[in-house]
Amino acid sequence: AQSVTQLDSQVPVFEEAPVELRCNYSSSVSVYLFWYVQYPNQGLQLLLKYLSGSTLVKGINGFEAEFNKSQTSFHLRKPSVHISDTAEYFCAVTNFGNEKLTFGTGTRLTIIP
Amino acid sequence: DTAVSQTPKYLVTQMGNDKSIKCEQNLGHDTMYWYKQDSKKFLKIMFSYNNKELIINETVPNRFSPKSPDKAHLNLHINSLELGDSAVYFCASSPSGSWGETQYFGPGTRLLVL
């Protein structure tokens, strides 16, 4: 079975400050990892994903994430946030042979002007 | 053009009623999904269809019945609505449904059962 833990339900950050949103996963086999973003009153859209290769993955809107197998983590980072980054961020996992995407409980990122 | 669209956007109804939510994708994808997002934002898959065939059927009450008339459409019919069905329902699609694919989500249908 696979699972995802997002330890922080809410993260307030000042505008132009860096941010890290934490994600840890649990799986007995190799995983594929995703970050999705949900802007207010909208559906989810993909920020970035890790399938294989380089452990540092770059996504849209200046976000990046690093896959760390030993720590079973896939933390999301941005060096300088903007008001428009205010949204709910979801980490998700699936693995080889499993068509089902399992989501974490989400982290609400609030940008303080 | 909207890639994945859902209707209606909002749905307010009484307990015991039957309602349907429609979903259409114009991406040419073979696989479509229904997710339920509860009041705490927890997102859980309900069903997936690949080319009109049911692939994933999570532990969902029988009152929920998905129907896929063609691979571009996946509708969700809910019988005898209950208070606990209040949630946001998202439709999504992906090219073939295999692991690692990006899923494309619709804007959601906000269902409120009174």
CSV table of C-alpha atoms in Angstrom, one decimal:
chain,number,residue,atom,x,y,z
A,1,ALA,CA,0.0,0.0,0.0
A,2,GLN,CA,1.1,3.5,-0.6
A,3,SER,CA,0.5,6.7,1.4
A,4,VAL,CA,1.5,10.3,1.5
A,5,THR,CA,1.9,12.6,4.5
A,6,GLN,CA,1.9,16.3,4.3
A,7,LEU,CA,2.8,17.4,7.8
A,8,ASP,CA,1.9,21.1,7.4
A,9,SER,CA,-1.8,21.8,6.9
A,10,GLN,CA,-1.1,25.6,6.6
A,11,VAL,CA,2.0,27.5,5.8
A,12,PRO,CA,2.0,31.3,6.0
A,13,VAL,CA,4.9,33.0,4.2
A,14,PHE,CA,5.8,36.6,3.6
A,15,GLU,CA,5.8,37.7,0.0
A,16,GLU,CA,9.2,37.3,-1.7
A,17,ALA,CA,10.4,34.9,1.0
A,18,PRO,CA,11.4,31.3,0.3
A,19,VAL,CA,9.1,28.5,1.1
A,20,GLU,CA,9.3,24.7,1.5
A,21,LEU,CA,6.2,22.5,1.6
A,22,ARG,CA,7.0,19.0,3.0
A,23,CYS,CA,5.9,15.7,1.7
A,24,ASN,CA,6.8,12.2,2.9
A,25,TYR,CA,5.6,9.0,1.3
A,26,SER,CA,5.4,5.4,2.1
A,27,SER,CA,5.6,2.6,-0.4
A,28,SER,CA,7.1,-0.8,-0.7
A,29,VAL,CA,8.1,-0.4,-4.3
A,30,SER,CA,9.5,2.3,-6.6
A,31,VAL,CA,7.3,5.4,-6.7
A,32,TYR,CA,6.3,8.2,-8.9
A,33,LEU,CA,5.7,11.5,-7.2
A,34,PHE,CA,3.6,14.5,-8.0
A,35,TRP,CA,2.8,18.0,-6.8
A,36,TYR,CA,-0.5,19.4,-7.8
A,37,VAL,CA,-1.8,22.9,-7.1
A,38,GLN,CA,-5.4,24.0,-6.5
A,39,TYR,CA,-6.1,27.7,-6.8
A,40,PRO,CA,-9.2,29.0,-5.1
A,41,ASN,CA,-12.4,27.6,-6.6
A,42,GLN,CA,-10.5,25.7,-9.4
A,43,GLY,CA,-9.5,22.2,-10.2
A,44,LEU,CA,-6.1,20.8,-9.6
A,45,GLN,CA,-3.2,21.3,-12.1
A,46,LEU,CA,0.2,19.7,-12.2
A,47,LEU,CA,3.1,21.6,-10.8
A,48,LEU,CA,5.8,19.0,-11.4
A,49,LYS,CA,6.4,15.2,-11.2
A,50,TYR,CA,9.2,12.8,-10.6
A,51,LEU,CA,9.3,9.6,-12.6
A,52,SER,CA,13.0,8.7,-12.8
A,53,GLY,CA,16.3,10.3,-13.5
A,54,SER,CA,17.5,13.5,-11.9
A,55,THR,CA,16.2,13.8,-8.3
A,56,LEU,CA,15.8,17.6,-8.7
A,57,VAL,CA,12.7,18.3,-10.6
A,58,LYS,CA,11.7,21.7,-11.9
A,59,GLY,CA,8.1,22.7,-12.5
A,60,ILE,CA,6.0,25.6,-13.5
A,61,ASN,CA,5.8,29.0,-11.8
A,62,GLY,CA,9.4,28.7,-10.4
A,63,PHE,CA,8.7,25.7,-8.2
A,64,GLU,CA,11.1,22.7,-7.8
A,65,ALA,CA,11.1,19.6,-5.7
A,66,GLU,CA,13.8,17.1,-4.7
A,67,PHE,CA,13.2,13.4,-4.5
A,68,ASN,CA,15.1,11.9,-1.6
A,69,LYS,CA,14.8,8.1,-1.5
A,70,SER,CA,16.6,7.6,1.8
A,71,GLN,CA,14.3,10.0,3.6
A,72,THR,CA,11.3,9.0,1.5
A,73,SER,CA,10.6,12.7,0.9
A,74,PHE,CA,9.6,14.9,-2.0
A,75,HIS,CA,9.6,18.5,-0.6
A,76,LEU,CA,8.5,21.4,-2.7
A,77,ARG,CA,10.4,24.6,-2.8
A,78,LYS,CA,10.3,28.1,-4.2
A,79,PRO,CA,13.0,30.7,-3.6
A,80,SER,CA,10.7,33.7,-3.7
A,81,VAL,CA,6.9,33.5,-3.4
A,82,HIS,CA,4.3,35.8,-4.9
A,83,ILE,CA,0.8,36.7,-3.9
A,84,SER,CA,-0.4,34.6,-6.8
A,85,ASP,CA,1.1,31.5,-5.2
A,86,THR,CA,-1.7,31.5,-2.6
A,87,ALA,CA,-3.3,28.1,-3.1
A,88,GLU,CA,-3.7,24.5,-1.8
A,89,TYR,CA,-0.8,22.2,-2.7
A,90,PHE,CA,-1.2,18.5,-2.9
A,91,CYS,CA,1.5,15.9,-2.9
A,92,ALA,CA,0.5,12.6,-4.6
A,93,VAL,CA,2.1,9.2,-5.2
A,94,THR,CA,1.6,6.2,-7.4
A,95,ASN,CA,3.9,3.3,-8.2
A,96,PHE,CA,4.8,0.9,-11.0
A,97,GLY,CA,1.7,-1.2,-11.8
A,98,ASN,CA,-0.7,0.9,-9.8
A,99,GLU,CA,-3.0,3.2,-11.8
A,100,LYS,CA,-4.4,4.8,-8.7
A,101,LEU,CA,-3.0,8.2,-7.6
A,102,THR,CA,-3.0,8.7,-3.8
A,103,PHE,CA,-3.1,12.2,-2.5
A,104,GLY,CA,-1.9,13.8,0.7
A,105,THR,CA,-4.2,16.0,2.7
A,106,GLY,CA,-2.9,19.2,1.2
A,107,THR,CA,-1.0,22.2,2.5
A,108,ARG,CA,-2.6,25.6,2.3
A,109,LEU,CA,0.0,28.2,1.3
A,110,THR,CA,-0.9,31.7,2.4
A,111,ILE,CA,1.2,34.6,1.2
A,112,ILE,CA,1.4,37.6,3.5
A,113,PRO,CA,1.9,41.0,1.7
B,1,ASP,CA,-11.2,25.7,-25.1
B,2,THR,CA,-11.8,24.0,-21.8
B,3,ALA,CA,-9.9,20.7,-21.7
B,4,VAL,CA,-12.1,19.1,-19.0
B,5,SER,CA,-15.5,20.5,-18.3
B,6,GLN,CA,-18.1,19.7,-15.7
B,7,THR,CA,-21.7,20.6,-15.3
B,8,PRO,CA,-23.2,21.9,-13.2
B,9,LYS,CA,-20.7,24.0,-11.3
B,10,TYR,CA,-22.9,24.2,-8.3
B,11,LEU,CA,-25.7,21.9,-7.2
B,12,VAL,CA,-27.9,22.4,-4.1
B,13,THR,CA,-30.5,19.8,-3.5
B,14,GLN,CA,-32.6,18.1,-0.8
B,15,MET,CA,-31.8,14.8,0.9
B,16,GLY,CA,-33.3,11.8,-0.9
B,17,ASN,CA,-33.1,13.4,-4.4
B,18,ASP,CA,-31.3,11.9,-7.4
B,19,LYS,CA,-28.9,14.0,-9.3
B,20,SER,CA,-26.3,13.7,-12.1
B,21,ILE,CA,-23.0,15.5,-12.8
B,22,LYS,CA,-21.7,15.5,-16.3
B,23,CYS,CA,-18.0,15.5,-17.4
B,24,GLU,CA,-16.5,15.9,-20.9
B,25,GLN,CA,-12.9,16.1,-22.0
B,26,ASN,CA,-11.7,17.3,-25.4
B,27,LEU,CA,-8.1,16.1,-25.0
B,28,GLY,CA,-8.6,12.8,-26.8
B,29,HIS,CA,-7.7,10.9,-23.6
B,30,ASP,CA,-8.7,7.3,-23.1
B,31,THR,CA,-9.0,7.4,-19.3
B,32,MET,CA,-11.4,9.4,-17.1
B,33,TYR,CA,-11.8,9.6,-13.3
B,34,TRP,CA,-14.1,10.9,-10.6
B,35,TYR,CA,-12.7,12.2,-7.3
B,36,LYS,CA,-14.4,13.4,-4.2
B,37,GLN,CA,-12.9,16.2,-2.1
B,38,ASP,CA,-14.4,16.6,1.3
B,39,SER,CA,-14.7,19.7,3.5
B,40,LYS,CA,-11.1,19.1,4.8
B,41,LYS,CA,-9.8,19.2,1.2
B,42,PHE,CA,-9.0,15.5,1.3
B,43,LEU,CA,-9.1,14.1,-2.3
B,44,LYS,CA,-10.0,10.5,-2.9
B,45,ILE,CA,-10.6,8.6,-6.1
B,46,MET,CA,-14.0,7.1,-6.6
B,47,PHE,CA,-13.9,5.6,-10.1
B,48,SER,CA,-11.9,5.4,-13.3
B,49,TYR,CA,-12.8,4.4,-16.8
B,50,ASN,CA,-10.6,3.5,-19.7
B,51,ASN,CA,-12.3,3.7,-23.1
B,52,LYS,CA,-15.7,3.2,-21.5
B,53,GLU,CA,-14.6,0.3,-19.3
B,54,LEU,CA,-14.6,0.5,-15.5
B,55,ILE,CA,-11.0,0.1,-14.2
B,56,ILE,CA,-11.1,1.5,-10.6
B,57,ASN,CA,-14.1,1.2,-8.4
B,58,GLU,CA,-13.2,2.2,-4.8
B,59,THR,CA,-15.4,1.5,-1.8
B,60,VAL,CA,-18.2,3.8,-2.9
B,61,PRO,CA,-21.9,3.3,-1.9
B,62,ASN,CA,-24.0,1.7,-4.6
B,63,ARG,CA,-26.0,4.9,-4.8
B,64,PHE,CA,-23.1,6.3,-6.9
B,65,SER,CA,-23.2,5.0,-10.5
B,66,PRO,CA,-20.8,6.2,-13.1
B,67,LYS,CA,-21.7,6.0,-16.8
B,68,SER,CA,-19.4,6.4,-19.8
B,69,PRO,CA,-21.3,6.7,-23.1
B,70,ASP,CA,-18.1,7.3,-24.9
B,71,LYS,CA,-14.5,7.8,-24.0
B,72,ALA,CA,-14.9,11.6,-24.0
B,73,HIS,CA,-17.7,11.6,-21.4
B,74,LEU,CA,-18.0,10.2,-17.8
B,75,ASN,CA,-21.1,11.1,-15.9
B,76,LEU,CA,-21.8,10.5,-12.3
B,77,HIS,CA,-25.3,9.7,-11.1
B,78,ILE,CA,-26.2,9.8,-7.4
B,79,ASN,CA,-29.3,8.2,-6.0
B,80,SER,CA,-31.0,9.0,-2.7
B,81,LEU,CA,-28.6,11.8,-1.8
B,82,GLU,CA,-27.4,12.0,1.8
B,83,LEU,CA,-26.0,14.9,3.9
B,84,GLY,CA,-22.6,13.2,3.8
B,85,ASP,CA,-22.5,13.4,0.0
B,86,SER,CA,-21.9,17.2,0.3
B,87,ALA,CA,-18.5,17.7,-1.2
B,88,VAL,CA,-16.7,18.9,-4.3
B,89,TYR,CA,-16.6,16.3,-7.1
B,90,PHE,CA,-13.8,16.5,-9.6
B,91,CYS,CA,-13.6,14.9,-13.0
B,92,ALA,CA,-10.2,14.2,-14.5
B,93,SER,CA,-8.6,12.6,-17.5
B,94,SER,CA,-5.3,11.2,-18.6
B,95,PRO,CA,-4.0,9.8,-21.9
B,96,SER,CA,-4.1,6.1,-21.1
B,97,GLY,CA,-4.4,5.7,-17.4
B,98,SER,CA,-1.0,4.3,-16.8
B,99,TRP,CA,1.2,5.1,-13.8
B,100,GLY,CA,3.2,8.3,-14.0
B,101,GLU,CA,0.8,10.1,-16.3
B,102,THR,CA,-0.4,13.6,-15.6
B,103,GLN,CA,-4.1,13.9,-14.8
B,104,TYR,CA,-6.0,16.9,-16.0
B,105,PHE,CA,-8.8,18.1,-13.7
B,106,GLY,CA,-12.0,19.8,-14.3
B,107,PRO,CA,-13.1,22.8,-12.3
B,108,GLY,CA,-15.2,20.8,-9.9
B,109,THR,CA,-18.9,20.5,-9.0
B,110,ARG,CA,-19.8,21.8,-5.6
B,111,LEU,CA,-22.6,19.6,-4.2
B,112,LEU,CA,-24.6,20.7,-1.2
B,113,VAL,CA,-27.2,18.4,0.2
B,114,LEU,CA,-29.7,20.0,2.6
